[in-house]
């Protein structure tokens, strides 16, 4: 037996993926008697005129049977005399590409179907690129529906040429192209007399024999720590699944990113004490001394994963909202979860040609190459070396939806070479010298709500109390520091980022910073909060839009309602109300002085030392 083979079936919609696998299971007698009876009964009311519809073995959802397409990934386990298999039958429709990517991430081999009557389509190319992206090195192209082209040899040869041209762009270890008829069973489990010109193996025969085993390019030991186990004060173990290499008692390991070292004192494989353990095993490792190790850290030996906060990655974008530069996400790599920013979209990959194309934003199902920055240094590696430390998922921090999956292409050395330079004159020294606690007071609200007025009056009140301040107003900053930025989403995100970074530096100088920006989106305010830290104080000026329009001295609301100003907050673009502001104030209900009194009362404990 050649061991377990995990493979995926993919390709364009209605290429016959579910039918192919269903026929394979049926012909190889790999289904139970009651399944066979149910299949034959269900097929009588299907679209095949009473003939067996083999796709019903895998398309189990009601919506799948009604539409005649695969929507979700269907996993099947089966065994022949020569091998065990786990097959992921994935959807072909572009709308469900993310489901296909999930199935591909667990596969060793891809079976990509091509309709003989249509040839290689755009979705066929997209699926091939995704399979290559997630590290699949073994490909089988099943040219299906040969019965519809009268088993034409020349038609197959033409499609075979298209496939070889497509695959010339990828790095793969094996490629097999097989003509089949999923409905009739030709070349599915065994060869028939319909295509005597084809001299290769049938599909199942090939899958039983192909060697899809992979050797990790990284020989050293790596394990991402999933959990710290401490049942009592005498034991502290680090649990996780070994990604690469092996580990033995007495070996010296390094904890990343701290780079502290210790020796292995004890190894438990489940509940058994062992001398050593190999890749794929879930183990608990105890060290001979206490070092800095927590969930997300990586234990390593005889290898050097990168430790940094910047890398270039290839991403498959899955979200309905486009990817734009400067937006923040939660990045998951190994067992690490960390805030990250897409700093730059370097290019997107043209699905048809494979060319790198300039792009300012990336839309659903597109593949892009991006530079990503994280808030702290983590351990990672190129995907070609280590699949665990080189594969990543990005999650929207507001909706918690998975936005992208991808792989690390290479580290950006500037992220590894930069080190924060500590200074003798610290923020605390400056705060003591000024007699105040530095912070950033972030005013947010609709245009005309009174943000700038309140910020200006609050600064005057603080100055009168002997405080040292700096006021950053939205319009003023755009006339100088941010004059090169427009009002597109990428510019808006960068505008807020720069303001937050400037505010943080001014806080380091010991100053109390006041900012007045609409900052309508929670994600932007959350990013500012993370940059500034615990010194961020959010004040929501909740004046109703009706009152804001009455105060519209610039005529902005009127122009927006006439369609002259696109994406105007409150009219054609939403304002996301803060969830937990430190202070909420409505200037239509209080005078300016009353508003400042309310704010000062709330801030008193924070600002007074």
Coordinates of C-alpha atoms in Angstrom, one line a residue:
X1 CA 0.0 0.0 0.0
X2 CA 1.3 3.5 -0.9
X3 CA -0.2 5.1 2.2
X4 CA -2.9 7.7 2.6
X5 CA -3.5 10.1 -0.4
X6 CA -5.5 13.3 0.2
X7 CA -6.7 14.8 -3.0
X8 CA -9.0 17.5 -4.2
X9 CA -11.3 17.6 -7.3
X10 CA -11.7 21.1 -8.7
X11 CA -12.3 22.9 -12.0
X12 CA -14.9 25.1 -13.6
X13 CA -18.6 24.8 -12.8
X14 CA -20.5 21.8 -14.3
X15 CA -17.3 20.0 -15.4
X16 CA -18.5 16.8 -13.7
X17 CA -16.4 16.7 -10.5
X18 CA -19.0 15.2 -8.2
X19 CA -20.1 12.8 -11.0
X20 CA -16.5 11.6 -11.5
X21 CA -16.0 10.8 -7.8
X22 CA -19.5 9.3 -7.4
X23 CA -18.9 7.0 -10.4
X24 CA -15.5 6.0 -9.0
X25 CA -17.0 5.0 -5.7
X26 CA -19.9 3.2 -7.4
X27 CA -17.8 1.2 -9.8
X28 CA -15.2 0.3 -7.2
X29 CA -18.0 -0.9 -5.0
X30 CA -17.0 1.5 -2.2
X31 CA -20.5 2.4 -1.1
X32 CA -22.9 0.5 1.1
X33 CA -25.9 -1.3 -0.2
X34 CA -28.4 1.2 1.2
X35 CA -26.4 4.0 -0.3
X36 CA -26.6 2.3 -3.7
X37 CA -30.4 1.7 -3.4
X38 CA -30.9 5.4 -2.3
X39 CA -28.8 6.6 -5.2
X40 CA -30.7 4.5 -7.8
X41 CA -34.1 5.7 -6.3
X42 CA -33.1 9.4 -6.2
X43 CA -31.8 9.2 -9.8
X44 CA -35.2 8.4 -11.1
X45 CA -36.4 11.9 -10.5
X46 CA -33.2 13.6 -11.6
X47 CA -32.1 15.2 -14.9
X48 CA -30.6 12.0 -16.4
X49 CA -33.9 10.4 -17.6
X50 CA -33.8 7.7 -15.0
X51 CA -30.1 6.8 -15.4
X52 CA -27.9 6.9 -12.3
X53 CA -26.8 10.4 -11.4
X54 CA -23.6 9.7 -9.6
X55 CA -23.1 13.3 -8.4
X56 CA -25.9 12.6 -5.8
X57 CA -23.4 10.6 -3.8
X58 CA -21.5 13.8 -3.0
X59 CA -24.0 16.7 -3.5
X60 CA -25.9 16.2 -0.3
X61 CA -27.2 19.8 0.3
X62 CA -30.8 20.4 -0.9
X63 CA -29.6 23.6 -2.7
X64 CA -26.9 21.5 -4.5
X65 CA -29.5 19.1 -5.8
X66 CA -31.9 21.8 -6.8
X67 CA -29.3 23.8 -8.7
X68 CA -27.2 20.8 -10.0
X69 CA -24.0 22.4 -8.7
X70 CA -21.6 21.8 -5.8
X71 CA -21.7 24.6 -3.2
X72 CA -19.8 23.2 -0.2
X73 CA -16.8 21.0 0.1
X74 CA -17.8 17.3 0.4
X75 CA -15.2 15.0 2.0
X76 CA -15.2 11.3 1.4
X77 CA -13.0 8.6 2.9
X78 CA -12.5 5.3 1.0
X79 CA -10.0 2.4 0.7
X80 CA -9.1 0.1 -2.2
X81 CA -6.8 -2.9 -2.0
X82 CA -3.8 -0.7 -2.7
X83 CA -4.4 2.6 -0.9
X84 CA -6.6 4.7 1.4
X85 CA -8.0 8.0 0.1
X86 CA -9.5 11.2 1.5
X87 CA -11.1 13.2 -1.4
X88 CA -12.4 16.8 -1.1
X89 CA -15.0 17.4 -3.8
X90 CA -15.0 21.2 -4.1
X91 CA -17.4 23.7 -5.9
X92 CA -16.5 25.1 -9.3
X93 CA -18.6 28.2 -9.2
X94 CA -16.6 31.4 -8.8
X95 CA -18.8 32.5 -5.9
X96 CA -17.6 29.5 -3.9
X97 CA -13.9 29.8 -4.7
X98 CA -13.1 30.3 -1.0
X99 CA -14.6 26.8 -0.3
X100 CA -12.4 25.3 -3.0
X101 CA -9.3 27.0 -1.4
X102 CA -10.1 25.5 2.0
X103 CA -10.2 22.0 0.4
X104 CA -7.0 22.5 -1.5
X105 CA -5.1 23.5 1.7
X106 CA -5.4 20.0 3.0
X107 CA -4.6 18.1 -0.2
X108 CA -1.4 16.4 -1.5
X109 CA -2.7 16.1 -5.1
X110 CA -5.3 18.0 -7.3
X111 CA -7.6 16.4 -9.8
X112 CA -8.6 19.3 -12.1
X113 CA -11.5 18.5 -14.5
X114 CA -11.8 20.1 -17.9
X115 CA -14.9 19.9 -20.0
X116 CA -13.8 18.4 -23.4
X117 CA -16.4 20.4 -25.2
X118 CA -15.2 23.7 -23.8
X119 CA -11.5 23.3 -23.0
X120 CA -9.5 25.2 -20.4
X121 CA -11.7 28.0 -18.9
X122 CA -10.9 31.0 -16.6
X123 CA -12.0 29.1 -13.5
X124 CA -9.9 26.2 -14.5
X125 CA -6.9 28.5 -14.5
X126 CA -7.9 30.1 -11.3
X127 CA -8.1 26.8 -9.5
X128 CA -4.8 25.6 -10.9
X129 CA -3.2 28.8 -9.5
X130 CA -4.8 28.4 -6.1
X131 CA -3.6 24.8 -5.9
X132 CA -0.1 25.9 -6.8
X133 CA -0.3 28.8 -4.3
X134 CA -1.2 26.4 -1.4
X135 CA 1.7 24.1 -2.2
X136 CA 0.2 21.3 -4.2
X137 CA 2.9 19.7 -6.4
X138 CA 1.0 16.8 -8.0
X139 CA -1.6 17.4 -10.6
X140 CA -4.0 15.2 -12.6
X141 CA -6.1 16.8 -15.3
X142 CA -9.2 14.7 -16.1
X143 CA -10.5 15.8 -19.6
X144 CA -14.1 14.9 -18.9
X145 CA -17.2 14.4 -21.2
X146 CA -15.2 12.8 -23.9
X147 CA -18.4 11.0 -24.9
X148 CA -19.9 14.4 -25.9
X149 CA -17.1 14.9 -28.4
X150 CA -17.3 11.3 -29.7
X151 CA -14.1 10.3 -28.0
X152 CA -12.2 12.5 -30.5
X153 CA -8.4 12.0 -30.1
X154 CA -7.6 15.4 -31.8
X155 CA -9.9 17.3 -29.5
X156 CA -8.1 15.7 -26.5
X157 CA -4.7 16.5 -27.9
X158 CA -5.7 20.2 -28.4
X159 CA -6.8 20.4 -24.7
X160 CA -3.7 18.6 -23.6
X161 CA -1.6 21.3 -25.3
X162 CA -3.6 24.0 -23.5
X163 CA -3.1 22.3 -20.1
X164 CA 0.7 21.9 -20.7
X165 CA 0.9 25.6 -21.6
X166 CA -0.9 26.5 -18.4
X167 CA 1.2 24.3 -16.2
X168 CA 4.5 25.6 -17.6
X169 CA 4.1 28.6 -15.3
X170 CA 4.0 26.4 -12.1
X171 CA 6.5 24.4 -10.1
X172 CA 5.2 20.9 -9.9
X173 CA 6.5 17.4 -9.3
X174 CA 4.1 15.3 -11.4
X175 CA 1.5 15.9 -14.1
X176 CA -0.9 13.4 -15.7
X177 CA -3.6 14.2 -18.3
X178 CA -6.3 11.5 -18.6
X179 CA -9.4 11.5 -21.0
X180 CA -12.5 10.3 -19.1
X181 CA -16.2 10.2 -19.3
X182 CA -17.6 10.5 -15.8
X183 CA -21.2 9.7 -16.7
X184 CA -20.3 6.6 -18.8
X185 CA -17.3 5.5 -16.6
X186 CA -14.7 5.5 -19.3
X187 CA -11.1 5.6 -17.8
X188 CA -12.5 6.3 -14.4
X189 CA -11.8 3.1 -12.5
X190 CA -10.5 1.1 -15.5
X191 CA -9.8 1.5 -19.1
X192 CA -12.5 0.7 -21.7
X193 CA -12.5 0.2 -25.4
X194 CA -13.8 3.6 -26.3
X195 CA -10.4 5.4 -26.4
X196 CA -7.9 2.8 -27.6
X197 CA -5.6 5.6 -28.7
X198 CA -5.0 6.6 -25.0
X199 CA -2.1 4.5 -23.6
X200 CA -1.9 5.8 -20.1
X201 CA -3.6 4.5 -16.9
X202 CA -7.2 5.0 -15.8
X203 CA -7.8 7.6 -13.1
X204 CA -8.2 5.3 -10.1
X205 CA -5.2 3.2 -11.2
X206 CA -3.0 6.3 -11.4
X207 CA -4.2 7.5 -8.0
X208 CA -3.4 4.2 -6.4
X209 CA 0.2 4.3 -7.6
X210 CA 1.3 8.0 -7.6
X211 CA 3.9 8.9 -5.1
X212 CA 2.7 12.2 -3.6
X213 CA 5.0 12.2 -0.5
X214 CA 6.8 15.4 0.2
X215 CA 10.1 16.1 1.9
X216 CA 10.3 19.3 3.8
X217 CA 13.0 21.7 2.5
X218 CA 13.6 22.7 6.1
X219 CA 15.5 19.8 7.9
X220 CA 15.5 21.4 11.3
X221 CA 13.0 21.0 14.1
X222 CA 10.1 23.6 14.4
X223 CA 7.0 23.5 16.6
X224 CA 4.5 26.3 17.0
X225 CA 3.4 26.4 20.7
X226 CA -0.3 26.0 20.9
X227 CA -0.7 25.8 24.7
X228 CA 1.4 26.1 27.9
X229 CA 0.5 23.3 30.2
X230 CA 1.0 23.9 33.9
X231 CA -1.0 21.4 36.1
X232 CA 1.0 22.3 39.2
X233 CA 4.1 24.3 40.2
X234 CA 6.4 21.4 39.4
X235 CA 5.6 21.1 35.7
X236 CA 5.6 23.6 32.8
X237 CA 5.2 22.0 29.4
X238 CA 4.8 23.4 25.9
X239 CA 2.3 21.7 23.7
X240 CA 1.9 21.7 19.9
X241 CA 2.3 19.7 16.8
X242 CA 5.8 19.2 15.4
X243 CA 5.9 20.9 12.0
X244 CA 9.3 19.8 10.7
X245 CA 12.2 17.6 11.8
X246 CA 12.5 15.7 15.1
X247 CA 13.3 16.4 18.7
X248 CA 15.1 14.3 21.4
X249 CA 15.7 14.6 25.1
X250 CA 18.9 16.6 25.6
X251 CA 18.6 18.7 22.4
X252 CA 19.1 22.4 22.7
X253 CA 16.2 24.4 21.4
X254 CA 15.6 28.1 20.8
X255 CA 12.4 30.0 21.6
X256 CA 11.4 32.5 19.0
X257 CA 11.0 35.5 18.9
X258 CA 12.8 35.9 22.2
X259 CA 15.8 33.8 21.0
X260 CA 16.3 32.4 24.5
X261 CA 17.8 28.9 24.6
X262 CA 17.3 25.8 26.8
X263 CA 17.6 22.0 26.7
X264 CA 14.8 19.5 26.4
X265 CA 14.2 17.7 29.7
X266 CA 11.2 15.6 28.9
X267 CA 8.9 14.7 25.9
X268 CA 5.4 13.4 26.2
X269 CA 3.7 12.0 23.1
X270 CA 0.0 12.0 24.3
X271 CA 0.4 10.6 27.8
X272 CA 3.6 8.5 27.1
X273 CA 7.1 9.5 27.9
X274 CA 9.3 9.2 24.8
X275 CA 13.0 9.8 24.0
X276 CA 12.2 11.5 20.7
X277 CA 9.4 12.6 18.4
X278 CA 9.0 13.3 14.7
X279 CA 7.1 15.7 12.5
X280 CA 3.3 15.3 12.7
X281 CA 3.2 14.2 16.3
X282 CA 1.4 16.3 18.9
X283 CA 3.7 16.5 21.9
X284 CA 4.4 18.2 25.2
X285 CA 7.9 19.4 25.7
X286 CA 9.4 20.3 29.1
X287 CA 12.6 22.3 29.3
X288 CA 15.5 22.3 31.8
X289 CA 15.0 25.9 32.7
X290 CA 12.5 28.7 32.6
X291 CA 12.6 30.8 29.4
X292 CA 10.1 33.1 27.7
X293 CA 7.7 30.8 25.9
X294 CA 3.9 31.3 25.5
X295 CA 1.2 30.5 22.9
X296 CA 2.3 31.7 19.5
X297 CA 6.0 31.2 20.2
X298 CA 8.0 28.8 18.0
X299 CA 10.5 26.2 19.3
X300 CA 13.3 25.6 16.8
X301 CA 16.5 23.6 16.5
X302 CA 19.1 23.4 13.6
X303 CA 17.2 26.0 11.5
X304 CA 16.7 29.7 11.4
X305 CA 13.1 30.9 10.8
X306 CA 12.8 34.6 10.3
X307 CA 12.1 36.8 13.3
X308 CA 10.7 40.1 12.1
X309 CA 7.5 42.2 11.5
X310 CA 7.5 42.6 7.7
X311 CA 7.2 40.1 4.8
X312 CA 5.9 39.8 1.3
X313 CA 3.0 37.3 0.8
X314 CA 0.8 36.0 -2.0
X315 CA -2.8 36.3 -1.1
X316 CA -6.1 34.9 -2.4
X317 CA -8.6 37.6 -1.5
X318 CA -12.0 36.1 -0.3
X319 CA -13.9 39.1 1.1
X320 CA -16.7 40.9 -0.7
X321 CA -15.1 44.2 0.4
X322 CA -11.9 45.0 -1.6
X323 CA -8.4 44.9 -0.2
X324 CA -6.8 48.3 0.0
X325 CA -3.5 49.5 1.2
X326 CA -3.2 50.6 4.8
X327 CA -6.2 48.6 6.1
X328 CA -5.7 46.6 9.3
X329 CA -6.5 42.9 9.8
X330 CA -5.8 40.1 12.3
X331 CA -3.1 37.9 10.9
X332 CA -2.9 34.2 11.9
X333 CA 0.3 32.3 11.2
X334 CA 1.2 29.1 13.0
X335 CA -0.5 29.6 16.4
X336 CA 0.2 33.3 16.4
X337 CA -2.5 35.9 16.1
X338 CA -1.4 39.5 15.7
X339 CA -2.7 42.8 14.2
X340 CA -1.2 43.4 10.8
X341 CA -1.5 46.0 8.0
X342 CA -1.3 45.6 4.3
X343 CA 1.3 48.3 3.6
X344 CA 1.6 47.9 -0.2
X345 CA -0.2 46.0 -3.0
X346 CA 2.8 45.2 -5.2
X347 CA 0.7 43.6 -8.0
X348 CA -2.2 41.3 -8.7
X349 CA -1.8 38.1 -10.8
X350 CA -3.7 38.0 -14.1
X351 CA -5.7 34.7 -13.9
X352 CA -5.4 34.1 -17.7
X353 CA -1.8 35.0 -18.4
X354 CA -0.1 34.8 -15.0
X355 CA 1.3 38.3 -15.6
X356 CA 1.9 40.7 -12.7
X357 CA -0.5 43.6 -13.1
X358 CA -0.5 47.0 -11.2
X359 CA -3.5 47.4 -8.9
X360 CA -4.6 49.8 -6.2
X361 CA -7.2 47.4 -4.8
X362 CA -7.9 43.7 -4.9
X363 CA -11.4 42.2 -5.3
X364 CA -12.9 38.9 -4.4
X365 CA -11.2 35.8 -5.9
X366 CA -8.2 37.8 -7.1
X367 CA -4.7 36.8 -6.3
X368 CA -2.2 39.5 -5.2
X369 CA 1.3 39.9 -3.9
X370 CA 1.5 42.3 -1.0
X371 CA 3.9 43.7 1.7
X372 CA 2.5 43.1 5.2
X373 CA 3.6 44.7 8.4
X374 CA 2.8 43.4 11.9
X375 CA 2.7 45.3 15.2
X376 CA 5.3 43.1 16.8
X377 CA 8.0 40.8 15.7
X378 CA 7.0 37.1 15.2
X379 CA 8.6 33.9 13.9
X380 CA 7.8 32.9 10.3
X381 CA 9.4 31.3 7.3
X382 CA 9.0 31.0 3.6
X383 CA 6.2 28.7 2.6
X384 CA 8.6 26.7 0.4
X385 CA 10.6 25.8 3.6
X386 CA 7.9 25.4 6.2
X387 CA 4.2 25.1 5.4
X388 CA 3.1 25.8 9.0
X389 CA 5.2 28.9 9.5
X390 CA 4.7 30.0 5.9
X391 CA 1.0 29.8 5.5
X392 CA -1.3 32.6 6.8
X393 CA -5.0 33.6 7.2
X394 CA -6.2 37.2 7.4
X395 CA -9.4 38.0 9.3
X396 CA -11.5 41.2 9.3
X397 CA -11.2 42.7 12.8
X398 CA -14.7 44.1 12.8
X399 CA -16.8 41.3 11.2
X400 CA -14.4 38.5 12.1
X401 CA -14.8 37.1 8.6
X402 CA -11.9 35.3 6.9
X403 CA -10.7 37.8 4.3
X404 CA -7.7 36.0 2.7
X405 CA -5.5 33.0 2.8
X406 CA -1.9 33.1 1.6
X407 CA 1.7 32.1 1.8
X408 CA 4.9 34.0 2.8
X409 CA 7.1 34.6 -0.2
X410 CA 10.1 36.2 1.6
X411 CA 11.0 38.3 4.5
X412 CA 11.5 42.1 4.2
X413 CA 14.9 42.7 5.7
X414 CA 14.1 46.2 6.9
X415 CA 11.6 44.6 9.2
X416 CA 14.3 42.4 10.8
X417 CA 17.1 45.1 10.9
X418 CA 15.1 47.8 12.6
X419 CA 15.3 48.0 16.4
X420 CA 13.5 50.5 18.6
X421 CA 16.2 52.8 20.1
X422 CA 15.7 53.5 23.7
X423 CA 16.6 57.0 25.0
X424 CA 17.8 58.2 28.3
X425 CA 15.2 61.0 28.4
X426 CA 12.0 59.0 28.6
X427 CA 8.3 59.9 28.3
X428 CA 8.0 59.4 32.1
X429 CA 10.8 61.9 32.7
X430 CA 9.2 64.5 30.4
X431 CA 5.8 63.9 32.1
X432 CA 7.3 64.5 35.5
X433 CA 9.0 67.6 34.2
X434 CA 5.7 69.0 32.9
X435 CA 3.6 67.8 35.8
X436 CA 1.1 66.0 33.6
X437 CA 0.2 62.6 32.1
X438 CA 0.5 62.6 28.3
X439 CA -2.4 61.3 26.3
X440 CA -4.3 61.7 23.0
X441 CA -7.9 63.0 23.2
X442 CA -9.5 61.9 20.0
X443 CA -12.7 63.8 19.0
X444 CA -14.8 62.0 16.5
X445 CA -18.2 62.9 15.0
X446 CA -20.1 64.1 11.9
X447 CA -19.0 67.2 10.1
X448 CA -20.5 70.2 11.9
X449 CA -21.0 68.3 15.1
X450 CA -18.7 70.7 17.0
X451 CA -15.5 68.6 17.3
X452 CA -13.1 71.4 16.4
X453 CA -14.9 74.0 18.6
X454 CA -14.8 71.6 21.6
X455 CA -11.2 70.7 20.9
X456 CA -10.2 74.3 20.7
X457 CA -12.0 75.3 23.9
X458 CA -10.7 72.2 25.8
X459 CA -7.2 73.1 24.8
X460 CA -7.7 76.6 26.2
X461 CA -9.1 75.2 29.4
X462 CA -6.1 72.8 29.8
X463 CA -3.6 75.6 29.0
X464 CA -5.2 77.8 31.7
X465 CA -4.6 74.9 34.1
X466 CA -0.9 74.9 33.2
X467 CA -1.0 71.9 30.9
X468 CA 1.2 71.5 27.8
X469 CA -0.9 70.6 24.7
X470 CA -1.0 70.4 20.9
X471 CA -4.2 70.4 18.8
X472 CA -4.3 68.6 15.5
X473 CA -7.2 69.6 13.3
X474 CA -8.3 67.6 10.2
X475 CA -8.2 70.4 7.7
X476 CA -5.0 71.9 9.1
X477 CA -3.1 68.6 8.9
X478 CA -4.3 68.0 5.3
X479 CA -2.8 71.4 4.3
X480 CA 0.7 70.2 5.4
X481 CA 1.7 66.8 6.6
X482 CA -1.1 65.0 4.6
X483 CA -1.4 67.4 1.6
X484 CA -0.4 64.6 -0.8
X485 CA -3.4 62.5 0.3
X486 CA -6.8 62.5 -1.4
X487 CA -10.1 61.1 -0.1
X488 CA -10.1 57.6 -1.5
X489 CA -10.3 54.8 1.1
X490 CA -6.5 54.1 0.9
X491 CA -5.8 57.8 1.5
X492 CA -8.3 58.0 4.3
X493 CA -6.7 55.1 6.1
X494 CA -3.2 56.5 5.6
X495 CA -4.4 59.9 6.9
X496 CA -5.6 58.4 10.2
X497 CA -2.5 56.3 10.5
X498 CA -0.2 59.3 10.1
X499 CA -2.2 61.3 12.6
X500 CA -2.0 58.4 15.1
X501 CA 1.8 58.1 14.7
X502 CA 2.3 61.8 15.1
X503 CA 0.1 61.8 18.2
X504 CA 2.1 58.9 19.7
X505 CA 5.4 60.8 19.1
X506 CA 3.9 63.9 20.8
X507 CA 2.8 61.8 23.7
X508 CA 6.4 60.5 24.0
X509 CA 7.3 64.2 24.2
X510 CA 5.0 64.4 27.2
X511 CA 2.3 66.5 25.5
X512 CA -1.4 66.2 25.8
X513 CA -2.6 65.9 22.2
X514 CA -6.1 66.8 21.0
X515 CA -7.3 65.7 17.6
X516 CA -10.4 66.6 15.6
X517 CA -11.2 64.2 12.8
X518 CA -14.5 62.8 11.5
X519 CA -12.8 59.3 11.5
X520 CA -16.1 57.7 10.6
X521 CA -15.0 54.0 10.6
X522 CA -14.5 51.9 13.7
X523 CA -11.6 50.1 12.0
X524 CA -9.7 53.3 11.6
X525 CA -10.3 54.4 15.2
X526 CA -9.3 51.0 16.4
X527 CA -6.0 51.2 14.4
X528 CA -5.3 54.7 15.9
X529 CA -6.0 53.2 19.4
X530 CA -3.5 50.4 18.8
X531 CA -0.8 52.8 17.6
X532 CA -1.2 55.2 20.4
X533 CA -1.9 52.6 23.1
X534 CA -3.5 53.0 26.5
X535 CA -3.1 56.8 26.3
X536 CA -5.9 57.0 23.6
X537 CA -9.1 58.7 24.9
X538 CA -12.1 58.7 22.5
X539 CA -14.7 61.5 22.7
X540 CA -17.8 61.0 20.6
X541 CA -19.5 64.2 19.6
X542 CA -23.0 62.8 19.0
X543 CA -24.7 65.8 17.7
X544 CA -27.7 64.7 15.4
X545 CA -27.2 65.1 11.6
X546 CA -30.2 67.5 11.4
X547 CA -28.4 69.9 13.7
X548 CA -25.1 69.4 11.8
X549 CA -26.8 70.4 8.6
X550 CA -28.2 73.6 10.2
X551 CA -24.7 74.6 11.1
X552 CA -23.4 73.8 7.6
X553 CA -21.5 77.1 7.0
X554 CA -19.4 75.5 4.3
X555 CA -22.4 74.2 2.4
X556 CA -21.0 70.7 2.4
X557 CA -24.2 68.9 3.3
X558 CA -26.1 70.7 0.6
X559 CA -23.5 69.9 -2.0
X560 CA -23.5 66.2 -0.9
X561 CA -27.3 65.9 -1.2
X562 CA -27.0 67.4 -4.7
X563 CA -24.5 64.7 -5.6
X564 CA -21.6 67.1 -6.0
X565 CA -19.5 65.5 -3.2
X566 CA -19.3 61.7 -3.4
X567 CA -18.8 59.6 -0.3
X568 CA -19.8 62.3 2.2
X569 CA -20.1 61.0 5.7
X570 CA -23.6 60.9 6.9
X571 CA -25.1 61.3 3.4
X572 CA -23.6 58.9 0.9
X573 CA -21.1 57.3 3.2
X574 CA -21.8 55.8 6.7
X575 CA -20.7 57.0 10.1
X576 CA -20.0 54.1 12.5
X577 CA -20.9 55.1 16.0
X578 CA -18.2 54.4 18.6
X579 CA -19.0 51.4 20.7
X580 CA -17.3 52.4 24.0
X581 CA -16.2 56.0 23.9
X582 CA -14.7 57.5 27.1
X583 CA -17.1 60.5 26.7
X584 CA -20.2 61.1 24.6
X585 CA -21.4 64.6 24.3
X586 CA -24.3 66.2 22.2
X587 CA -23.5 69.9 21.5
X588 CA -27.2 70.5 20.6
X589 CA -28.2 69.9 24.2
X590 CA -25.4 71.8 26.0
X591 CA -23.5 75.1 25.6
X592 CA -19.8 74.9 24.8
X593 CA -18.8 75.7 28.4
X594 CA -21.2 73.0 29.7
X595 CA -19.7 70.5 27.3
X596 CA -16.2 71.3 28.4
X597 CA -17.2 71.0 32.0
X598 CA -18.6 67.5 31.4
X599 CA -15.5 66.5 29.5
X600 CA -13.1 67.9 32.1
X601 CA -15.0 66.0 34.9
X602 CA -14.6 62.8 33.0
X603 CA -10.9 63.4 32.2
X604 CA -10.0 64.7 35.7
X605 CA -8.7 61.3 37.0
X606 CA -6.7 60.7 33.8
X607 CA -5.1 64.1 33.5
X608 CA -4.3 64.9 37.1
X609 CA -1.3 63.3 38.7

